[in-house]
Tab-separated table of C-alpha atoms in Angstrom:
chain	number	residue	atom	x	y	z
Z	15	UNK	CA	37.559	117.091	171.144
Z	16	UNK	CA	36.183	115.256	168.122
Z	17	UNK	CA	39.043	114.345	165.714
Z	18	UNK	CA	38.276	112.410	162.316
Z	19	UNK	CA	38.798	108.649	162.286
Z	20	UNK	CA	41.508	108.117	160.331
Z	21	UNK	CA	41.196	104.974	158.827
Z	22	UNK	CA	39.681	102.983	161.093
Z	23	UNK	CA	36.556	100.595	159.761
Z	24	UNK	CA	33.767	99.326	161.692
Z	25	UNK	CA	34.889	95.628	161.203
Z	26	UNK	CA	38.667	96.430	162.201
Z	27	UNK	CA	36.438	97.438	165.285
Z	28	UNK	CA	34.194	94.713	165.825
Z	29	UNK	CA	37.017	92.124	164.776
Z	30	UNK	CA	39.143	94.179	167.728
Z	31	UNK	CA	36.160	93.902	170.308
Z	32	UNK	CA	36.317	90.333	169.379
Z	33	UNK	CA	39.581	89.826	170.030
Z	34	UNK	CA	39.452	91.829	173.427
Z	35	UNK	CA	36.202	89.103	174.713
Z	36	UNK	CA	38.193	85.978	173.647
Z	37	UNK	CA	41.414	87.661	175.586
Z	38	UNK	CA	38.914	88.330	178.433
Z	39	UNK	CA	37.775	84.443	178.473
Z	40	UNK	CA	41.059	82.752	178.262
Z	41	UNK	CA	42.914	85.142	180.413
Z	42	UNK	CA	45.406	83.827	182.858
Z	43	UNK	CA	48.149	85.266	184.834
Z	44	UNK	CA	51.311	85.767	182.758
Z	45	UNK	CA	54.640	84.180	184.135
Z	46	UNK	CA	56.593	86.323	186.930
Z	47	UNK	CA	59.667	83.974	187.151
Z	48	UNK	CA	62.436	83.952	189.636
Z	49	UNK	CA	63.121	87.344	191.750
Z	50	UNK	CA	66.558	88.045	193.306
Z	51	UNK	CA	67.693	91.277	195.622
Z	52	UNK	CA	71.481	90.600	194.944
Z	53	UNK	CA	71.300	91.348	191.788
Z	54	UNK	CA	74.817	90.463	189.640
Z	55	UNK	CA	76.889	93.340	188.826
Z	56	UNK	CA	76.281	92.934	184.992
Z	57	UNK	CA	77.419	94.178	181.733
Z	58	UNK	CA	79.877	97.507	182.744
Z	59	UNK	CA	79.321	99.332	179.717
Z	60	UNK	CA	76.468	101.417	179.849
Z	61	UNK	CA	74.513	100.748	175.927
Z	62	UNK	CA	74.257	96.620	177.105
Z	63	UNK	CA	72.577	97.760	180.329
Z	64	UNK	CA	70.183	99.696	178.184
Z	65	UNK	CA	69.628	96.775	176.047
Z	66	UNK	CA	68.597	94.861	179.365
Z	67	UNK	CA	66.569	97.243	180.422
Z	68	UNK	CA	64.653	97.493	176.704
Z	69	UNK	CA	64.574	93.607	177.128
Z	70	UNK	CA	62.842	93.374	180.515
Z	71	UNK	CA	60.556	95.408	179.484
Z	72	UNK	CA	59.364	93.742	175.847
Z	73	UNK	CA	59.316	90.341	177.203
Z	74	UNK	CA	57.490	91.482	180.594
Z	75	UNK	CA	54.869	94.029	179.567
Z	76	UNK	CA	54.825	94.638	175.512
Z	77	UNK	CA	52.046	92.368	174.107
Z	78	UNK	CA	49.917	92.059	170.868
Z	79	UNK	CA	47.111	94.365	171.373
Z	80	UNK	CA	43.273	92.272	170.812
Z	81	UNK	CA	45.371	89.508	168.871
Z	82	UNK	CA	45.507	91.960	165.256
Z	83	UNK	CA	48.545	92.095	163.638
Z	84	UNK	CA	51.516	94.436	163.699
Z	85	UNK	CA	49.650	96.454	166.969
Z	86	UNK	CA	51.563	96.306	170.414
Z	87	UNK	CA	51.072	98.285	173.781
Z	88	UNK	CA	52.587	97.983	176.836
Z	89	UNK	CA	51.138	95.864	179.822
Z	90	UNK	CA	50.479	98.269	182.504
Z	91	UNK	CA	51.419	96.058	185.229
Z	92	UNK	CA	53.493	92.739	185.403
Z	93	UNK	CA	52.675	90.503	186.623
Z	94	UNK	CA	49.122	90.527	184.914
Z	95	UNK	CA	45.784	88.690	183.757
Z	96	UNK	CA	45.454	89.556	179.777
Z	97	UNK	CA	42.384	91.302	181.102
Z	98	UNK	CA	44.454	93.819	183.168
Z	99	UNK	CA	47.108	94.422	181.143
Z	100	UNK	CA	44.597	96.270	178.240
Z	101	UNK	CA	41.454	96.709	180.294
Z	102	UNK	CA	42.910	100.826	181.577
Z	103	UNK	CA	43.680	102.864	178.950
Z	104	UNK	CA	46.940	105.000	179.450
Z	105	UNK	CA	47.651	106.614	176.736
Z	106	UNK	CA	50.815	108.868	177.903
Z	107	UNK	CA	52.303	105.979	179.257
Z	108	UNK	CA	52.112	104.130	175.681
Z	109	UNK	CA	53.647	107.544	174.395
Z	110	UNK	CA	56.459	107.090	176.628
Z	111	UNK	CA	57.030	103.241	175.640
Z	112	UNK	CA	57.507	104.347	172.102
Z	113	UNK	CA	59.506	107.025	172.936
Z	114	UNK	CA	62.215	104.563	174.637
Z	115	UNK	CA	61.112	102.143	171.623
Z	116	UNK	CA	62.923	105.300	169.169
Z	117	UNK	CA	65.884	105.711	171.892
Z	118	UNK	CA	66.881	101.775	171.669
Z	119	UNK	CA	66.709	102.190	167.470
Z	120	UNK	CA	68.537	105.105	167.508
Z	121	UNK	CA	71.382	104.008	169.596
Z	122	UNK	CA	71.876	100.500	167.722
Z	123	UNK	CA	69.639	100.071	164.650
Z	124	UNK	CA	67.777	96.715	164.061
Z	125	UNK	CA	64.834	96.028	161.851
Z	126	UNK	CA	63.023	94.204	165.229
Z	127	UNK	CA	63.437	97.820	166.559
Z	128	UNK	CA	61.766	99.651	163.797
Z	129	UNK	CA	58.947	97.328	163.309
Z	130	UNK	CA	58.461	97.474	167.181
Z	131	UNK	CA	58.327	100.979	166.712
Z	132	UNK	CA	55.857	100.762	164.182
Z	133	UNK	CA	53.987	98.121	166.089
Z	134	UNK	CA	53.897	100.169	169.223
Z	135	UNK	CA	52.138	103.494	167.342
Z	136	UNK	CA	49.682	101.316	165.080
Z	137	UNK	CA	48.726	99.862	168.659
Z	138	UNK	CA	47.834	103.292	170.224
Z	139	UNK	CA	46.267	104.382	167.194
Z	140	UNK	CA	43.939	101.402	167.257
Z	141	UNK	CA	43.535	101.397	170.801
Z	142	UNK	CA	42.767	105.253	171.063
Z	143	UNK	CA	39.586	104.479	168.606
Z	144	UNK	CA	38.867	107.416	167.127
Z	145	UNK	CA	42.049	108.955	165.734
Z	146	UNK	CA	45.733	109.841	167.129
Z	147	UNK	CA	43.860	112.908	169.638
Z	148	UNK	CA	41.950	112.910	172.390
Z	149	UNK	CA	40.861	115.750	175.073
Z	150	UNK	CA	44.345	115.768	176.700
Z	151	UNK	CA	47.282	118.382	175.789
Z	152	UNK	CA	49.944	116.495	177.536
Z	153	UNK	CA	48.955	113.166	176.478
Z	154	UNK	CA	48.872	114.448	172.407
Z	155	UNK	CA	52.180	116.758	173.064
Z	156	UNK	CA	54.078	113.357	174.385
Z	157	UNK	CA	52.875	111.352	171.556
Z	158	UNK	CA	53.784	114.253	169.283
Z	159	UNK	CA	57.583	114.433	170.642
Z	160	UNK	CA	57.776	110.334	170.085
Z	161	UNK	CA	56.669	110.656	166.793
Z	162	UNK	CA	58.631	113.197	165.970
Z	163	UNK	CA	61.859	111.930	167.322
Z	164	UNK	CA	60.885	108.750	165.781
Z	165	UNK	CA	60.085	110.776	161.705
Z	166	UNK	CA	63.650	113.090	162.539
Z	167	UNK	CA	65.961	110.416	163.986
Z	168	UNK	CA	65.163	106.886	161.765
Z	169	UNK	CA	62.822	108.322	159.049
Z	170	UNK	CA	60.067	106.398	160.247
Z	171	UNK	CA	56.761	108.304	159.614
Z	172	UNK	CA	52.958	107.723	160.652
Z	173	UNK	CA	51.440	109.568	157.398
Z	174	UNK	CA	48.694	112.155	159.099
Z	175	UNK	CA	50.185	111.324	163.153
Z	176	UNK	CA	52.404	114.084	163.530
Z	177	UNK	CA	49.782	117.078	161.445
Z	178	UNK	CA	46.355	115.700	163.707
Z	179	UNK	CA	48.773	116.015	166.301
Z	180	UNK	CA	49.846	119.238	165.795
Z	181	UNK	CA	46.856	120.909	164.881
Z	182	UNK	CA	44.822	119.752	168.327
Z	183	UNK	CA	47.520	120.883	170.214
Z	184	UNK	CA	47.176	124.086	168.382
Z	185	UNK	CA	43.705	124.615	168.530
Z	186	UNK	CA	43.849	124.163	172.275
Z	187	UNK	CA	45.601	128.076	172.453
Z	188	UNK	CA	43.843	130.018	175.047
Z	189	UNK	CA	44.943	133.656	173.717
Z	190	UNK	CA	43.615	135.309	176.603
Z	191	UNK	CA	46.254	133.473	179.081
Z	192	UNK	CA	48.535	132.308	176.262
Z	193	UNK	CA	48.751	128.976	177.023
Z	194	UNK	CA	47.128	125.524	176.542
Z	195	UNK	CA	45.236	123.818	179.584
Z	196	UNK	CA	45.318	120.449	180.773
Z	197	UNK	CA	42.405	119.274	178.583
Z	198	UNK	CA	39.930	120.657	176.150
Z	199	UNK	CA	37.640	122.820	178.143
Z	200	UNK	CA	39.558	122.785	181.352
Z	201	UNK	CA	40.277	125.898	183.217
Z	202	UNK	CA	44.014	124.017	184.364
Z	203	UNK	CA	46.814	125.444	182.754
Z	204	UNK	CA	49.701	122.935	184.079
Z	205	UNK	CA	53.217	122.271	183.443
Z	206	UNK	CA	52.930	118.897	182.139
Z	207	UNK	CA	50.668	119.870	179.652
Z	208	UNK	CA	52.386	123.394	178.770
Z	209	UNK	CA	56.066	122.157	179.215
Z	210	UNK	CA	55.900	118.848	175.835
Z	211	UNK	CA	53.322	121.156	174.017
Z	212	UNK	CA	56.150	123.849	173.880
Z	213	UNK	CA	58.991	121.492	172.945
Z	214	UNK	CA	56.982	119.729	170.140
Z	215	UNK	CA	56.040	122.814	168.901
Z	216	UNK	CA	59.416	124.155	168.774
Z	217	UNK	CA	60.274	121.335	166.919
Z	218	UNK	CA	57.071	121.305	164.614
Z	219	UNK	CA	58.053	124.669	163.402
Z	220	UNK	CA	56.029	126.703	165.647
Z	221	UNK	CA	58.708	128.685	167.432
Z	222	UNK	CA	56.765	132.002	168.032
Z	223	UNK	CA	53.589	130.076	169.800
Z	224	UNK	CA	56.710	127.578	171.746
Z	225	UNK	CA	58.556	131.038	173.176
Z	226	UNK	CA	55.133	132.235	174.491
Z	227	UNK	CA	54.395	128.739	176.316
Z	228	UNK	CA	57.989	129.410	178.204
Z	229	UNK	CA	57.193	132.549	178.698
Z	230	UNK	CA	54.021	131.352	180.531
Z	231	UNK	CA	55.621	128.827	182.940
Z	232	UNK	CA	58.480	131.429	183.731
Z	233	UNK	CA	56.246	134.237	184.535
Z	234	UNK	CA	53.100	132.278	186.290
Z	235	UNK	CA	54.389	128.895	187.143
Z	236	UNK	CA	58.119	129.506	188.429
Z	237	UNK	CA	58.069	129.614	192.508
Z	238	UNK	CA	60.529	132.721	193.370
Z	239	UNK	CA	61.564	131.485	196.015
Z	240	UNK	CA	63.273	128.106	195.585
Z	241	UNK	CA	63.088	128.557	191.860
Z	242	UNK	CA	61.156	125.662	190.911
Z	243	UNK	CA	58.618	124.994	188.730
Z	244	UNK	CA	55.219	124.403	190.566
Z	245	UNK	CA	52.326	122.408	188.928
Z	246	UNK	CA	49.691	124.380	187.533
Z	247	UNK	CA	47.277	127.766	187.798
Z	248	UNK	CA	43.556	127.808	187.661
Z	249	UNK	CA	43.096	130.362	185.156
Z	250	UNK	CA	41.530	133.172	185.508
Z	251	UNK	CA	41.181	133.242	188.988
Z	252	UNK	CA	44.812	132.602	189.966
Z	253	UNK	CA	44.636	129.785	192.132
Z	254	UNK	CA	48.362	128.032	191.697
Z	255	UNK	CA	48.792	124.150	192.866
Z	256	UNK	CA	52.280	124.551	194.221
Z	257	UNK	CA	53.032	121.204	194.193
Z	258	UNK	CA	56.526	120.217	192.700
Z	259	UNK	CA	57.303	117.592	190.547
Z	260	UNK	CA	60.690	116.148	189.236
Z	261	UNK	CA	59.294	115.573	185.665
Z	262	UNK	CA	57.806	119.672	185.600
Z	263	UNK	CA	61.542	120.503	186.259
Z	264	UNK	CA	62.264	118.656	183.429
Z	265	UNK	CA	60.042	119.371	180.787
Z	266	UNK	CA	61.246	122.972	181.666
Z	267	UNK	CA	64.500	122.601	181.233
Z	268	UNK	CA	63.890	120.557	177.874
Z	269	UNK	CA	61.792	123.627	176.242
Z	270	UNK	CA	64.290	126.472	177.762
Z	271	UNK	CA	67.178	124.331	175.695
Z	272	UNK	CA	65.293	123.593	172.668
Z	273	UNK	CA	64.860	127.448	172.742
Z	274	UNK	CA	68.362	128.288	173.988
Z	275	UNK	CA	69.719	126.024	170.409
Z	276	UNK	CA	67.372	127.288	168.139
Z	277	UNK	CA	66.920	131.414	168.696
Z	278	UNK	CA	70.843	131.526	170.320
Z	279	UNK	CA	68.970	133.901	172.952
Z	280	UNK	CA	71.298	133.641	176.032
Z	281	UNK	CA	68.279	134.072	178.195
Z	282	UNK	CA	67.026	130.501	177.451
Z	283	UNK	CA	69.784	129.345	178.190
Z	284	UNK	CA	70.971	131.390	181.591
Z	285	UNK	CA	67.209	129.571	182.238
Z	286	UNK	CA	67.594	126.068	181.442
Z	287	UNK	CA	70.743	126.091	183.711
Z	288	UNK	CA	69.751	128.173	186.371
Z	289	UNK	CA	66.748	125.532	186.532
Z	290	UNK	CA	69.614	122.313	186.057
Z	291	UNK	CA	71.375	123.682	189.278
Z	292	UNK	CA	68.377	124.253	191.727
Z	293	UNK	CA	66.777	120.713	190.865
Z	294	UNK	CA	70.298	119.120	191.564
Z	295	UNK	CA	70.289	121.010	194.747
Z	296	UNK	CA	66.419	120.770	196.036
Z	297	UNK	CA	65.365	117.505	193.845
Z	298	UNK	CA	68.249	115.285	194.437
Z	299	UNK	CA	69.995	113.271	197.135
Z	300	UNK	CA	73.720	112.737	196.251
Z	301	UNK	CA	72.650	113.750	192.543
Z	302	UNK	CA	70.589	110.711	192.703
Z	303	UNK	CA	66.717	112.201	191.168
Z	304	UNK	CA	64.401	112.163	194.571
Z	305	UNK	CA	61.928	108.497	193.770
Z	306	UNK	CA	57.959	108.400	192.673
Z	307	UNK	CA	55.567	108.734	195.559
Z	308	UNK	CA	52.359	106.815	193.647
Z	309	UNK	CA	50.072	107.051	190.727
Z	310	UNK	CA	51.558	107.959	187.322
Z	311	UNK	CA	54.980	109.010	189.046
Z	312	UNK	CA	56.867	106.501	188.499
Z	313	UNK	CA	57.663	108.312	184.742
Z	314	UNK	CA	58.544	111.374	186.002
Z	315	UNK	CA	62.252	110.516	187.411
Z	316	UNK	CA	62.851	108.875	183.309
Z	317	UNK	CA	61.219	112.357	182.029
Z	318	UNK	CA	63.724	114.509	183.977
Z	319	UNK	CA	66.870	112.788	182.783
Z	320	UNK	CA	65.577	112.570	179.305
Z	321	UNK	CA	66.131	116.485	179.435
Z	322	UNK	CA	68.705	116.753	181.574
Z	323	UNK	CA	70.449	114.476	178.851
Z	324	UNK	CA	69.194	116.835	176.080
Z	325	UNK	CA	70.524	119.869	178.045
Z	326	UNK	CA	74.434	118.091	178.483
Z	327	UNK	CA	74.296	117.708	175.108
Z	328	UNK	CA	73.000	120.645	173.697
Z	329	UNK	CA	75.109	122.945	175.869
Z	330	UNK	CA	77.635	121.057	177.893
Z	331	UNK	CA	75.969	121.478	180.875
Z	332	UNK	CA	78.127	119.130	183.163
Z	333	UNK	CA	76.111	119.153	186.606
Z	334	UNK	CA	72.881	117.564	184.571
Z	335	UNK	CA	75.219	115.235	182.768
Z	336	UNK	CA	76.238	114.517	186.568
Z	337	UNK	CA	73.038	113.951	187.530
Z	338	UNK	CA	71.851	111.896	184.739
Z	339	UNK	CA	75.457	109.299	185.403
Z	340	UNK	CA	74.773	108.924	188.994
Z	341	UNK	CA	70.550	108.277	188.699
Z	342	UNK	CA	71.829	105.831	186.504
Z	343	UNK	CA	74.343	104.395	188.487
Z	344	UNK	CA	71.510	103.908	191.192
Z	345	UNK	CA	68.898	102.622	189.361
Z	346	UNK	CA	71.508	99.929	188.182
Z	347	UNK	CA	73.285	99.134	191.577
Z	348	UNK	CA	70.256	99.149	192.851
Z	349	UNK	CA	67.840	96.879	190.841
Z	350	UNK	CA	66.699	93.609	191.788
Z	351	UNK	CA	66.644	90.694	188.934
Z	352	UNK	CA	64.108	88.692	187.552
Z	353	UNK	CA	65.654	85.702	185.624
Z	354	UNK	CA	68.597	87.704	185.051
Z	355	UNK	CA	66.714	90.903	184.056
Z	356	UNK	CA	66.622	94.015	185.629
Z	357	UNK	CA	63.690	95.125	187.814
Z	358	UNK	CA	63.846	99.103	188.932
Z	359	UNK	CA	62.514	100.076	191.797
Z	360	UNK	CA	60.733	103.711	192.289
Z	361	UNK	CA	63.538	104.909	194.215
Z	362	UNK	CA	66.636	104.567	192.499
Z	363	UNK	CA	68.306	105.382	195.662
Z	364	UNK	CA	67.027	102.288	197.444
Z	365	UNK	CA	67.527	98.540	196.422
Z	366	UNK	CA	64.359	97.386	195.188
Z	367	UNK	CA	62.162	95.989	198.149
Z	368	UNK	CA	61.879	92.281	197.760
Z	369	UNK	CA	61.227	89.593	200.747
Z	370	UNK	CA	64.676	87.699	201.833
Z	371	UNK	CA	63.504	84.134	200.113
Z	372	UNK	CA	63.306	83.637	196.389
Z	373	UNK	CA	60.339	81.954	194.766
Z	374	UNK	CA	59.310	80.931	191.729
Z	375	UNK	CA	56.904	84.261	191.924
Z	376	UNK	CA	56.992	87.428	191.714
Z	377	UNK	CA	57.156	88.647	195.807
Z	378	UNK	CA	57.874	92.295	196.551
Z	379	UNK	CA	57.341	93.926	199.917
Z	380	UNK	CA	56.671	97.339	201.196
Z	381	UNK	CA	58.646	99.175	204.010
Z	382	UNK	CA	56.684	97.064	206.684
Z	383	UNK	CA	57.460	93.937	205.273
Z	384	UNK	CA	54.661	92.547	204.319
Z	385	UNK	CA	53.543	91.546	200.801
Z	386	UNK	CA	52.273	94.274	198.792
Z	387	UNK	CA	51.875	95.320	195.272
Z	388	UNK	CA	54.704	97.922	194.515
Z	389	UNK	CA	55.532	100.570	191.982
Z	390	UNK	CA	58.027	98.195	191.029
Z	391	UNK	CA	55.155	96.170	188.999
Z	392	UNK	CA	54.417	99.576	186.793
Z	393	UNK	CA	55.276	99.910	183.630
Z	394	UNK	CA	55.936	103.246	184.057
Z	395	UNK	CA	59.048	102.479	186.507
Z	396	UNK	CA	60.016	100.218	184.171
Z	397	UNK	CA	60.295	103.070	181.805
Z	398	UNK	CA	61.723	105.089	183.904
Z	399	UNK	CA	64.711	102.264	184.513
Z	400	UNK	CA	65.216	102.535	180.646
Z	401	UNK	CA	65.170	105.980	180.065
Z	402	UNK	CA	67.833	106.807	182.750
Z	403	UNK	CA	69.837	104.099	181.188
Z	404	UNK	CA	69.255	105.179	177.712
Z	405	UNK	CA	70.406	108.995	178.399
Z	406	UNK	CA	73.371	107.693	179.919
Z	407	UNK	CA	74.136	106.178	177.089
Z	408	UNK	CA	74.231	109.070	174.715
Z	409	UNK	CA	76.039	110.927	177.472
Z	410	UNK	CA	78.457	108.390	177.357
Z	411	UNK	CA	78.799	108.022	174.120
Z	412	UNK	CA	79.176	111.729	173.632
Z	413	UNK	CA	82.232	112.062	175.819
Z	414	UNK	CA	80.211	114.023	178.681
């Protein structure tokens, strides 16, 4: 959809396309560093782990976006060429740095923090071109929840962000199935796209439209027989992709609770904890959240315990608090180092798969042995790591 520019100039433009040639000349492979399996036990107390995870990630992936000030994204890989860490645009996955960006502020205040924050959404404005929109629900809705969280939490606001936000992701209603699709014009109506529209509407104030997006998954997108939340429907024909994702159970959950605190309807909430129980019993392996299989996945493990965190805290649910503690415990015991950071892997419930020498590069292995590039290189992992570490903090921290 065609959203209004919002600021941006054509010489902010050309002086960015400039920037992004000169990076594409000069660019070199950015340091990897020393790699370790036996990782040292580290810090016991759960907030200095987080602040080793947020580390690993700024000083691996977050860079200065086309060389203009006070703009950052996130690498999408590491190691990387300067060409490859800004040449794919990823929007949700930017959406998802700044979200951890507001969870590292909010649990221990610092004016680096805030600025980052700042630097982070300036550099996804920029980099998105023509405004804070695009054609995607999901991508807008996560980007709406950051911002939000980010405006709610530490008072730091993006002037017209959060209303161009809000209003594409209410334009995109489809009355007829009473829901939004996956993007503008598509006939997909999916979870991931449904599931953060409904929560950042519920927060923006639009309870009423947020209830009927629930309503939708629980009716169309709930399998009744494992009672899971499958991917999407093809709309109006029916078709359903019954695929299952940890990060659809999640987003679930997170609306069903958001619901549950703010209409007291005990139906939301029977919901959000009938849905915590079946995902601990189908979706994890000794409460440890089941690992990414490939593409974008490697977010959805962090998405789920962001939720399940939510839940605990909202209403005392104790088996996602459970879940969210032990995931954590995993992804910790089970990291590999990279001068003395943390490295997650994509399966918390694995060490990270690294070959049995250490090097002055970067070397990680697949199950066969041989070198590969892993998910372990992903940003979104990376993320992933944080998050779980970040919502064990506020558990923590909140006595659960």
């Amino acid at each position: 959809m065609d959203r209004r520019n919002g600021g941006i100039g054509r010489r902010a433009v050309l002086f960015a396309a400039g920037g992004a040639i000169a990076l594409t000349t000069l660019a070199q492979p950015t340091h990897t560093g020393l790699i370790t399996r036996r990782a040292s036990a580290g810090p016991a107390e759960c907030g200095k782990r987080a602040d080793l995870a947020e580390q690993a990630v700024v000083e691996r992936h977050v860079r200065t976006l086309w060389g203009l000030p006070q703009r950052q994204l996130g690498a999408l890989e590491w190691p990387a060429s300067l060409v490859e860490q800004f040449g794919r645009w990823c929007y949700w996955w930017q959406a998802h740095l700044l979200d951890c960006a507001v969870d590292a502020a909010h649990r221990a205040r610092t004016t680096e923090r805030i600025e980052r924050i700042g630097a982070v959404a300036r550099g996804i404005r920029t980099r998105n071109i023509t405004g804070w929109t695009n054609r995607y629900y999901d991508d807008m809705a996560w980007l709406a929840l950051a911002l939000e969280r980010a405006d709610r939490l530490l008072d730091v606001r993006f002037g017209d962000a959060l209303p161009d936000l809000r209003a594409a992701l209410l334009e995109g209603w489809n009355p007829t199935v009473g829901a939004v699709p996956w993007r503008s014009g598509d006939d997909y109506y999916n979870t991931p796209a449904v599931g953060p529209t409904g929560i950042a509407l519920a927060r923006l104030g639009e309870l009423a439209r947020a209830e009927q997006l629930a309503e939708f998954l629980h009716a169309r997108l709930r399998d009744r027989d494992s009672g899971l939340i499958l991917d999407g429907v093809h709309e109006p024909d029916g078709r359903l992709d019954r695929t299952v994702h940890t990060y659809c159970q999640g987003v679930v959950i997170g609306l069903e609770t958001e619901l549950a605190v703010r209409t007291g309807a005990d139906e939301h909430h029977r919901r959000a904890a009938e849905l915590v129980a079946v995902t601990r019993r189908r979706l994890t392996a000794g409460g440890v959240i089941a690992g990414a299989a490939g593409d974008d996945s490697g977010l959805f493990m962090g998405i789920l315990t962001r939720y399940l965190a939510e839940t605990a805290l909202a209403t005392g649910d104790t088996v996602a608090a459970d879940i969210v503690h032990a995931s954590a415990r995993a992804a910790w015991d089970n990291r590999a180092e990279v001068d003395g950071l943390p490295l997650f892997g994509a399966d918390w419930s694995r060490p990270v798969p690294v070959l049995d020498y250490e090097g002055t590069a970067l070397q990680l292995t697949g199950s066969s042995g041989a070198p590969t590039v892993t998910l372990s290189r992903h940003l979104s992992v990376q993320l992933s790591g944080w998050m779980v570490l970040e919502a064990d903090y506020r558990l923590t921290a909140a006595g659960l």
